[in-house]
Amino acid sequence: MKKFIYTIAAIAALLSAVSCEDFLTTNPTSSVSDASVFTSTQGAQAALSGCYNLLFFGYGGGRPDTQGYMMHMMSNETCGDEVIVDGGWYGYDYNHWGHQRGDIFKASAIWNFYYPLINNLNSVIKFTPEIEGGLDSVKDEILGQALAMRGWAYFQLIQAFQMTYAVAAPRNMPGVPLYTEPSSDQTEGKGRGTINETYEQILSDLTSAEKLLSSFSRTQKNHFDLSVVEGVLSRVYLEMNNWAKADEYATKVLAKYPLTTNDQWNAGFNDAATSSWVWAQLIDTEHNLEGDGAYAPFSFWTNYITRNGDDLWSFNCFFLNDVFVNSFEANDIRAKQFHVVPSKGYYMTDKFYDTPDLQGDHVFMRADEMILNKAEALAQQGKNADALLALNQLRTLRGESATAKEGKALLDEIYAERKRELYGEGFAWYDLRREQKPLLREGMHNNFSGGKPMPANSWRFAYQIPTGEILNNPNINAEIWPAGDQNPFGEPSLVLE
């Protein structure tokens, strides 16, 4: 039975997220800055649990498609080229109808989600070491989890609000405002700084957490532990093109978690007990998206009613593109999950389906991502044989033929395998950015953005800073970069020199 340990009533009130009417979202009016909460390690743990609650169930914009990190993963997926959205929520993301603009709700929803979370984490980080009494080991575990969550949150923000690291870092382009102390609505907003400063903070938080959590044994997979930190570090180093480090940290995770078996792959991706899952969102009756799971990601995939009964209401609006489906080999066990929906002509997939009680868990990280990180990092270092060994371990497990490609062809095959293995898990949009590839959407797709491809390194791959933040923060210049701090919107693409 799943057990959740979240906030006590008094702490929950302090940890409530700001309303969608509050604009200065880097300085939320609701916080745990009151040091009286941190009079014991139990109080600090309750505050930390409240931060987990914000991560999983907090709202950034007051809409069902902005609740919790899982919904941000779905946005990233629908912005890519494998998923077709036909009705229901996420149409703004899929169609790219200006949703990256600072005056459209999505940019604010992302900003409003992460900065209140970071502010509450800052209180945990500041006040936990000052608690008198209590075991130092317990304080270290609380502090380590808070640092890990903050580093991860800043990584999410910089991916959303700036071009990929390989493009932005050499140009010392703007980062995101960095807050490491608790703030209030009276705190003056910080400037964007630089992307390099942002990544320095991310790595500082994560590597500090790595040390503090070296002996921590979590009771639930929704908590940050050493393996989750190592997995996030592999992601960060992959984004930074630090291939040796990306491989190193992926290897550490793979030493503790096996790949997803084919039986597990076909079980619906709804159980955090799956041996390959490193990090997950656990769901029960009390803790579910939109209360009863009606807006959980499962309800968007077009298999929801067929899997759970005709009496259930569903969006049934997520389909798969035919070009993507046809990229699977005939003997690939994953290809057995595709079915044409006659009324649409699109494909549906059985990869994700909810449990009968609508309390299916959600995967955030699994070992299979790590072996693909490893393969890519090795290939980027010219270690062709080792990269093939990692890639073919996954390919042959899924029933595909082994590949012997080299150089750029091998990298392209690794990118294609990432799509086949990880589709629906929130990587599509950021992978296109990181790989500096265009958004093409070939084959069957609904019309999007005027039906025009988005070139590689287009500013459409980055959100603008929310208008409300610019209006309320005197240290963010409203002029368009490079004259000011605001990201451009749309084409032309950033020209690489």
Coordinates of C-alpha atoms in Angstrom, one line a residue:
M1 CA 0.0 0.0 0.0
K2 CA 1.3 3.4 -0.9
K3 CA 1.9 5.8 2.0
F4 CA 2.4 9.5 1.6
I5 CA 4.0 11.7 4.2
Y6 CA 3.2 15.3 3.4
T7 CA 2.6 18.5 5.4
I8 CA 0.7 18.8 8.7
A9 CA -2.2 21.3 8.5
A10 CA -0.3 24.3 9.8
I11 CA 2.7 23.7 7.4
A12 CA 0.4 23.1 4.5
A13 CA -1.1 26.6 4.9
L14 CA 2.4 28.1 4.9
L15 CA 3.3 26.0 1.8
S16 CA 0.3 26.9 -0.3
A17 CA 1.2 28.2 -3.8
V18 CA 0.6 31.7 -4.8
S19 CA -2.7 32.3 -6.7
C20 CA -2.7 32.9 -10.4
E21 CA -3.4 36.6 -9.7
D22 CA 0.0 37.1 -8.0
F23 CA 2.5 38.3 -10.5
L24 CA 5.8 38.8 -8.8
T25 CA 6.2 35.1 -8.7
T26 CA 9.9 34.9 -7.8
N27 CA 8.9 36.4 -4.4
P28 CA 5.8 34.4 -3.4
T29 CA 3.6 35.8 -0.6
S30 CA 3.2 32.2 0.8
S31 CA 6.4 30.7 2.1
V32 CA 8.0 28.8 4.9
S33 CA 10.4 31.7 5.7
D34 CA 9.1 31.8 9.3
A35 CA 12.0 30.3 11.3
S36 CA 9.6 29.1 13.9
V37 CA 8.7 26.2 11.7
F38 CA 12.2 24.9 12.0
T39 CA 12.4 24.3 15.7
S40 CA 13.0 20.6 15.2
T41 CA 14.0 18.1 12.5
Q42 CA 10.3 17.1 12.5
G43 CA 9.3 20.6 11.5
A44 CA 12.0 20.7 8.8
Q45 CA 10.8 17.4 7.5
A46 CA 7.3 18.6 7.3
A47 CA 8.4 21.7 5.4
L48 CA 10.4 19.5 3.0
S49 CA 7.4 17.3 2.5
G50 CA 5.4 20.4 1.6
C51 CA 7.9 21.1 -1.1
Y52 CA 7.5 17.6 -2.5
N53 CA 3.7 18.3 -2.5
L54 CA 4.3 21.5 -4.5
L55 CA 6.5 19.6 -7.0
F56 CA 3.9 16.9 -7.6
F57 CA 0.6 18.7 -7.2
G58 CA 1.2 22.5 -7.2
Y59 CA -0.3 24.8 -9.8
G60 CA 1.6 27.3 -11.8
G61 CA -1.4 28.8 -13.6
G62 CA -4.6 27.5 -12.1
R63 CA -5.4 25.2 -15.0
P64 CA -5.4 21.4 -15.0
D65 CA -2.6 21.4 -17.6
T66 CA -0.3 23.3 -15.2
Q67 CA -0.7 21.1 -12.2
G68 CA 2.5 19.4 -11.1
Y69 CA 5.7 18.5 -12.8
M70 CA 4.0 15.7 -14.7
M71 CA 2.0 18.2 -16.7
H72 CA 5.1 20.1 -17.7
M73 CA 6.4 16.8 -19.0
M74 CA 3.3 16.4 -21.1
S75 CA 3.7 19.9 -22.5
N76 CA 7.3 19.1 -23.5
E77 CA 6.0 16.0 -25.2
T78 CA 3.2 17.6 -27.2
C79 CA 5.6 20.4 -28.4
G80 CA 7.7 17.7 -30.2
D81 CA 7.1 15.7 -33.4
E82 CA 5.9 12.2 -32.3
V83 CA 2.6 13.1 -30.5
I84 CA -0.5 14.4 -32.3
V85 CA -3.0 16.4 -30.2
D86 CA -6.5 16.3 -31.5
G87 CA -8.8 18.3 -29.2
G88 CA -8.7 18.7 -25.4
W89 CA -6.0 20.3 -23.4
Y90 CA -2.4 20.9 -24.7
G91 CA -3.6 22.2 -28.0
Y92 CA -1.7 25.5 -27.3
D93 CA 1.5 23.5 -26.8
Y94 CA 1.0 21.3 -29.8
N95 CA 0.0 24.1 -32.2
H96 CA 2.7 26.5 -30.9
W97 CA 0.1 29.2 -31.1
G98 CA 2.3 31.8 -29.5
H99 CA 2.5 29.8 -26.3
Q100 CA 6.2 30.7 -25.8
R101 CA 5.3 34.4 -25.6
G102 CA 5.7 36.2 -22.3
D103 CA 2.1 37.5 -22.3
I104 CA 0.6 34.1 -22.9
F105 CA -0.3 31.9 -19.9
K106 CA 2.2 29.0 -20.3
A107 CA 5.3 31.1 -19.7
S108 CA 3.8 32.4 -16.5
A109 CA 2.6 29.0 -15.5
I110 CA 6.1 27.6 -15.7
W111 CA 7.6 30.5 -13.9
N112 CA 4.9 30.5 -11.2
F113 CA 5.4 26.8 -10.6
Y114 CA 9.2 26.7 -10.0
Y115 CA 9.9 30.0 -8.2
P116 CA 7.5 29.4 -5.3
L117 CA 8.9 25.9 -5.0
I118 CA 12.5 27.3 -4.9
N119 CA 11.6 29.9 -2.3
N120 CA 10.2 27.3 0.0
L121 CA 13.3 25.1 -0.6
N122 CA 15.5 28.1 0.3
S123 CA 13.9 28.2 3.7
V124 CA 14.6 24.5 4.3
I125 CA 18.1 25.0 3.1
K126 CA 18.7 28.1 5.3
F127 CA 17.1 27.0 8.6
T128 CA 17.6 23.3 8.8
P129 CA 21.3 23.5 9.7
E130 CA 20.5 26.0 12.4
I131 CA 18.1 23.6 14.3
E132 CA 19.4 22.9 17.8
G133 CA 19.4 19.2 18.7
G134 CA 18.4 16.3 16.5
L135 CA 20.7 14.0 14.6
D136 CA 23.1 15.6 12.2
S137 CA 22.5 12.7 9.8
V138 CA 18.8 13.5 9.6
K139 CA 19.6 17.2 9.0
D140 CA 21.9 16.2 6.2
E141 CA 19.3 14.1 4.6
I142 CA 16.7 16.9 4.7
L143 CA 19.3 19.4 3.4
G144 CA 20.5 17.1 0.7
Q145 CA 17.0 16.5 -0.7
A146 CA 16.2 20.3 -0.6
L147 CA 19.5 21.1 -2.5
A148 CA 18.8 18.3 -5.0
M149 CA 15.3 19.6 -5.6
R150 CA 16.5 23.2 -6.0
G151 CA 19.2 22.3 -8.4
W152 CA 16.7 20.2 -10.5
A153 CA 14.2 23.2 -10.4
Y154 CA 16.8 25.6 -11.7
F155 CA 17.7 23.1 -14.5
Q156 CA 14.1 23.0 -15.5
L157 CA 13.9 26.8 -15.6
I158 CA 17.0 27.3 -17.7
Q159 CA 15.9 24.7 -20.2
A160 CA 12.5 26.5 -20.5
F161 CA 13.8 30.1 -20.7
Q162 CA 17.0 29.9 -22.7
M163 CA 18.5 28.3 -25.7
T164 CA 20.4 25.0 -25.3
Y165 CA 23.7 25.3 -23.4
A166 CA 25.9 24.7 -26.5
V167 CA 24.4 27.7 -28.2
A168 CA 23.9 30.0 -25.2
A169 CA 27.0 29.4 -23.1
P170 CA 29.7 30.5 -25.6
R171 CA 27.7 33.7 -26.1
N172 CA 27.3 34.2 -22.3
M173 CA 23.6 34.7 -22.8
P174 CA 21.2 35.5 -19.9
G175 CA 20.3 32.8 -17.4
V176 CA 17.4 32.9 -14.9
P177 CA 17.2 34.9 -11.6
L178 CA 19.0 33.0 -8.9
Y179 CA 17.6 33.1 -5.3
T180 CA 19.4 31.2 -2.6
E181 CA 17.8 32.9 0.4
P182 CA 14.2 33.0 1.5
S183 CA 12.4 36.0 0.0
S184 CA 9.0 37.8 0.4
D185 CA 6.9 40.1 -1.7
Q186 CA 9.1 42.9 -0.3
T187 CA 12.3 41.4 -1.7
E188 CA 13.6 43.2 -4.8
G189 CA 13.7 40.9 -7.8
K190 CA 17.1 39.7 -9.1
G191 CA 18.4 40.1 -12.6
R192 CA 18.9 37.2 -15.0
G193 CA 22.6 37.0 -14.7
T194 CA 24.3 34.6 -17.2
I195 CA 23.6 31.1 -18.3
N196 CA 27.0 30.1 -17.0
E197 CA 26.1 31.4 -13.5
T198 CA 22.9 29.5 -13.6
Y199 CA 24.7 26.2 -14.4
E200 CA 27.3 26.9 -11.7
Q201 CA 24.4 27.1 -9.2
I202 CA 22.8 23.9 -10.6
L203 CA 26.0 21.9 -10.3
S204 CA 26.8 23.4 -6.9
D205 CA 23.4 22.3 -5.5
L206 CA 23.5 18.8 -7.1
T207 CA 27.0 18.0 -6.2
S208 CA 26.4 19.2 -2.6
A209 CA 23.3 17.0 -2.5
E210 CA 25.3 14.1 -3.8
K211 CA 27.6 14.2 -0.8
L212 CA 24.8 14.7 1.7
L213 CA 22.7 11.9 0.4
S214 CA 25.5 9.3 0.1
S215 CA 24.0 7.2 2.9
F216 CA 20.4 8.2 2.6
S217 CA 17.9 5.4 2.2
R218 CA 14.5 6.7 1.0
T219 CA 11.2 5.0 1.8
Q220 CA 9.4 6.1 -1.4
K221 CA 10.5 6.6 -5.0
N222 CA 9.0 10.1 -5.1
H223 CA 11.9 11.3 -3.0
F224 CA 15.3 12.5 -4.2
D225 CA 18.0 10.1 -3.2
L226 CA 21.6 9.6 -4.5
S227 CA 20.4 7.7 -7.6
V228 CA 18.0 10.5 -8.6
V229 CA 20.7 13.1 -8.1
E230 CA 23.1 11.0 -10.2
G231 CA 20.5 10.7 -12.9
V232 CA 19.8 14.5 -12.9
L233 CA 23.5 15.1 -13.1
S234 CA 23.8 12.9 -16.1
R235 CA 21.0 14.9 -17.7
V236 CA 22.7 18.2 -16.8
Y237 CA 26.1 17.1 -18.1
L238 CA 24.5 15.8 -21.3
E239 CA 22.9 19.3 -21.8
M240 CA 26.3 20.9 -21.2
N241 CA 28.1 18.6 -23.7
N242 CA 30.3 17.3 -20.9
W243 CA 30.2 13.8 -22.3
A244 CA 32.6 12.1 -19.9
K245 CA 30.6 13.3 -16.9
A246 CA 27.3 12.4 -18.5
D247 CA 28.6 8.9 -19.1
E248 CA 30.0 8.7 -15.6
Y249 CA 26.8 9.5 -13.8
A250 CA 24.6 7.4 -16.1
T251 CA 26.9 4.4 -15.3
K252 CA 26.4 5.0 -11.6
V253 CA 22.6 4.8 -12.0
L254 CA 22.8 1.7 -14.2
A255 CA 24.9 -0.1 -11.6
K256 CA 21.8 0.1 -9.3
Y257 CA 18.8 -0.2 -11.7
P258 CA 18.1 -2.7 -14.4
L259 CA 16.6 -1.9 -17.8
T260 CA 12.8 -2.2 -18.2
T261 CA 11.9 -5.7 -19.1
N262 CA 9.5 -6.3 -22.1
D263 CA 6.8 -7.6 -19.7
Q264 CA 7.2 -4.4 -17.7
W265 CA 7.1 -2.3 -20.9
N266 CA 3.7 -3.8 -21.7
A267 CA 2.2 -3.4 -18.2
G268 CA 1.0 0.2 -18.7
F269 CA 3.7 2.4 -17.2
N270 CA 1.7 2.9 -14.1
D271 CA 3.6 1.2 -11.2
A272 CA 6.4 2.9 -9.3
A273 CA 7.5 -0.5 -8.0
T274 CA 8.8 -1.3 -11.5
S275 CA 12.5 -2.2 -11.0
S276 CA 13.8 0.1 -13.7
W277 CA 12.1 3.2 -12.3
V278 CA 14.5 5.5 -10.5
W279 CA 12.2 8.4 -9.7
A280 CA 8.4 8.5 -9.8
Q281 CA 5.2 10.3 -8.7
L282 CA 3.2 8.0 -6.5
I283 CA -0.6 8.3 -6.6
D284 CA -3.3 7.3 -4.1
T285 CA -6.8 8.3 -3.2
E286 CA -5.8 11.4 -1.3
H287 CA -3.0 12.5 -3.6
N288 CA -4.1 12.5 -7.3
L289 CA -4.2 15.0 -10.1
E290 CA -7.3 17.0 -10.0
G291 CA -8.5 15.0 -7.1
D292 CA -9.8 11.9 -8.8
G293 CA -7.3 11.5 -11.6
A294 CA -9.6 12.9 -14.3
Y295 CA -6.9 15.1 -15.6
A296 CA -4.0 12.7 -15.1
P297 CA -1.8 12.1 -18.2
F298 CA -3.3 8.7 -18.7
S299 CA -6.7 10.3 -19.5
F300 CA -5.2 12.1 -22.5
W301 CA -3.9 9.0 -24.3
T302 CA -6.3 7.5 -26.8
N303 CA -6.7 4.1 -25.1
Y304 CA -8.2 5.3 -21.8
I305 CA -11.8 4.2 -22.3
T306 CA -10.9 0.9 -24.0
R307 CA -8.6 0.1 -21.0
N308 CA -10.8 1.3 -18.2
G309 CA -14.4 0.9 -19.4
D310 CA -16.9 2.7 -21.5
D311 CA -18.5 4.4 -18.5
L312 CA -15.4 6.6 -18.0
W313 CA -15.1 10.1 -19.5
S314 CA -11.8 10.8 -21.2
F315 CA -10.1 13.4 -23.4
N316 CA -8.8 10.7 -25.8
C317 CA -6.8 13.3 -27.7
F318 CA -3.2 12.0 -27.8
F319 CA -2.2 10.0 -30.9
L320 CA 1.0 9.1 -32.6
N321 CA 2.4 10.3 -35.9
D322 CA 2.7 7.7 -38.7
V323 CA 6.3 8.5 -39.6
F324 CA 7.3 7.8 -36.0
V325 CA 5.3 4.6 -35.8
N326 CA 6.9 3.3 -39.0
S327 CA 10.3 3.9 -37.6
F328 CA 9.9 0.7 -35.4
E329 CA 11.1 -2.6 -36.7
A330 CA 8.5 -5.3 -37.2
N331 CA 9.9 -7.5 -34.4
D332 CA 10.2 -4.6 -31.9
I333 CA 7.9 -5.5 -29.0
R334 CA 7.0 -1.8 -28.7
A335 CA 5.5 -1.9 -32.2
K336 CA 2.8 -4.3 -31.0
Q337 CA 1.2 -1.5 -29.0
F338 CA 0.1 0.6 -32.0
H339 CA -3.4 0.5 -33.4
V340 CA -5.0 2.7 -36.1
V341 CA -8.1 4.6 -34.9
P342 CA -10.4 4.3 -38.0
S343 CA -12.3 7.5 -37.3
K344 CA -9.1 9.5 -37.2
G345 CA -6.6 7.7 -39.3
Y346 CA -4.1 8.3 -36.5
Y347 CA -2.3 5.7 -34.4
M348 CA -3.1 5.1 -30.7
T349 CA -0.6 3.4 -28.3
D350 CA -1.0 1.1 -25.3
K351 CA 2.2 2.3 -23.7
F352 CA 0.4 4.3 -21.0
Y353 CA -2.8 3.2 -19.4
D354 CA -4.1 3.8 -15.9
T355 CA -4.9 1.3 -13.2
P356 CA -8.7 0.4 -12.8
D357 CA -8.9 2.6 -9.7
L358 CA -7.4 5.5 -11.6
Q359 CA -4.4 5.6 -9.3
G360 CA -1.6 4.8 -11.6
D361 CA 1.9 6.1 -10.8
H362 CA 3.9 8.4 -13.2
V363 CA 7.5 7.8 -14.2
F364 CA 10.0 10.6 -14.0
M365 CA 13.2 8.7 -14.6
R366 CA 14.2 5.1 -15.4
A367 CA 17.3 3.2 -16.2
D368 CA 16.6 3.0 -19.9
E369 CA 17.1 6.8 -20.2
M370 CA 20.5 6.4 -18.6
I371 CA 21.7 3.7 -21.0
L372 CA 20.8 6.1 -23.9
N373 CA 22.6 9.0 -22.1
K374 CA 25.6 6.7 -21.9
A375 CA 25.5 5.6 -25.5
E376 CA 25.2 9.2 -26.7
A377 CA 28.0 10.4 -24.4
L378 CA 30.3 7.6 -25.6
A379 CA 29.5 8.2 -29.3
Q380 CA 30.2 12.0 -28.8
Q381 CA 33.6 11.0 -27.5
G382 CA 34.4 8.9 -30.5
K383 CA 34.1 5.6 -28.4
N384 CA 32.2 3.9 -31.2
A385 CA 32.5 0.3 -29.9
D386 CA 31.4 1.2 -26.4
A387 CA 28.6 3.3 -27.6
L388 CA 27.3 0.4 -29.8
L389 CA 27.5 -2.0 -26.9
A390 CA 25.3 0.3 -24.8
L391 CA 22.8 1.0 -27.6
N392 CA 22.6 -2.6 -28.8
Q393 CA 21.9 -3.8 -25.3
L394 CA 18.6 -1.9 -25.4
R395 CA 17.9 -2.5 -29.0
T396 CA 18.2 -6.3 -28.8
L397 CA 16.2 -6.4 -25.6
R398 CA 13.3 -4.8 -27.4
G399 CA 13.6 -7.2 -30.4
E400 CA 15.4 -4.9 -32.8
S401 CA 18.4 -5.9 -34.9
A402 CA 21.8 -4.8 -33.7
T403 CA 23.3 -1.8 -35.5
A404 CA 26.9 -1.3 -36.5
K405 CA 26.7 2.4 -37.5
E406 CA 29.5 4.8 -36.9
G407 CA 30.1 8.5 -36.4
K408 CA 27.2 10.8 -37.2
A409 CA 25.0 7.9 -38.4
L410 CA 25.4 6.3 -35.0
L411 CA 24.5 9.5 -33.2
D412 CA 21.4 9.8 -35.4
E413 CA 20.5 6.2 -34.5
I414 CA 20.8 6.9 -30.8
Y415 CA 18.6 10.0 -31.2
A416 CA 16.0 7.9 -33.0
E417 CA 16.2 5.2 -30.3
R418 CA 15.6 7.8 -27.6
K419 CA 12.4 8.7 -29.4
R420 CA 11.3 5.1 -29.6
E421 CA 12.1 4.2 -26.0
L422 CA 11.2 7.4 -24.2
Y423 CA 8.2 8.8 -26.1
G424 CA 5.5 10.2 -23.9
E425 CA 8.0 10.6 -21.0
G426 CA 8.6 14.3 -21.5
F427 CA 11.8 14.5 -23.5
A428 CA 10.7 15.4 -27.1
W429 CA 10.9 19.1 -26.9
Y430 CA 14.1 19.4 -24.9
D431 CA 15.8 16.7 -26.9
L432 CA 15.2 18.7 -30.2
R433 CA 16.7 21.7 -28.5
R434 CA 19.7 19.9 -27.2
E435 CA 20.4 18.1 -30.4
Q436 CA 19.9 21.4 -32.3
K437 CA 17.4 19.8 -34.7
P438 CA 14.4 21.4 -36.4
L439 CA 10.8 20.6 -35.6
L440 CA 9.6 19.1 -38.9
R441 CA 6.5 17.1 -38.2
E442 CA 6.5 15.0 -41.3
G443 CA 3.7 12.7 -42.3
M444 CA 0.2 12.9 -40.6
H445 CA -0.1 15.8 -38.2
N446 CA -2.7 18.4 -37.4
N447 CA -1.9 21.9 -38.7
F448 CA 0.5 23.8 -36.4
S449 CA 2.1 27.2 -36.4
G450 CA 0.9 27.8 -39.9
G451 CA 2.2 24.3 -40.9
K452 CA 5.7 25.6 -41.1
P453 CA 8.7 23.7 -39.8
M454 CA 10.7 25.4 -37.0
P455 CA 14.4 25.6 -37.9
A456 CA 17.0 24.4 -35.5
N457 CA 17.9 26.9 -32.8
S458 CA 14.8 28.9 -33.4
W459 CA 13.7 31.2 -30.6
R460 CA 10.4 29.3 -30.7
F461 CA 12.3 26.7 -28.6
A462 CA 12.6 29.1 -25.7
Y463 CA 9.9 30.8 -23.6
Q464 CA 10.0 34.5 -23.1
I465 CA 10.2 35.9 -19.6
P466 CA 6.6 36.4 -18.3
T467 CA 5.4 40.0 -18.8
G468 CA 4.3 40.2 -15.2
E469 CA 7.8 39.4 -14.0
I470 CA 9.3 42.1 -16.3
L471 CA 6.7 44.7 -15.1
N472 CA 7.4 44.0 -11.4
N473 CA 11.1 43.3 -11.4
P474 CA 13.3 46.4 -11.8
N475 CA 16.4 44.3 -12.5
I476 CA 15.1 42.7 -15.7
N477 CA 15.3 44.9 -18.8
A478 CA 12.3 44.7 -21.1
E479 CA 14.3 45.2 -24.2
I480 CA 14.9 42.2 -26.5
W481 CA 18.2 40.5 -26.1
P482 CA 21.0 41.4 -26.7
A483 CA 20.0 45.0 -26.0
G484 CA 18.0 43.8 -22.9
D485 CA 16.9 40.7 -21.0
Q486 CA 13.8 39.6 -22.8
N487 CA 14.1 36.6 -25.1
P488 CA 13.1 37.2 -28.8
F489 CA 10.0 35.5 -30.0
G490 CA 9.8 33.4 -33.1
E491 CA 11.9 33.5 -36.3
P492 CA 14.5 34.1 -37.6
S493 CA 16.5 31.4 -36.0
L494 CA 19.6 32.2 -34.0
V495 CA 22.4 32.2 -36.6
L496 CA 25.4 30.3 -35.4
E497 CA 28.8 31.8 -36.2

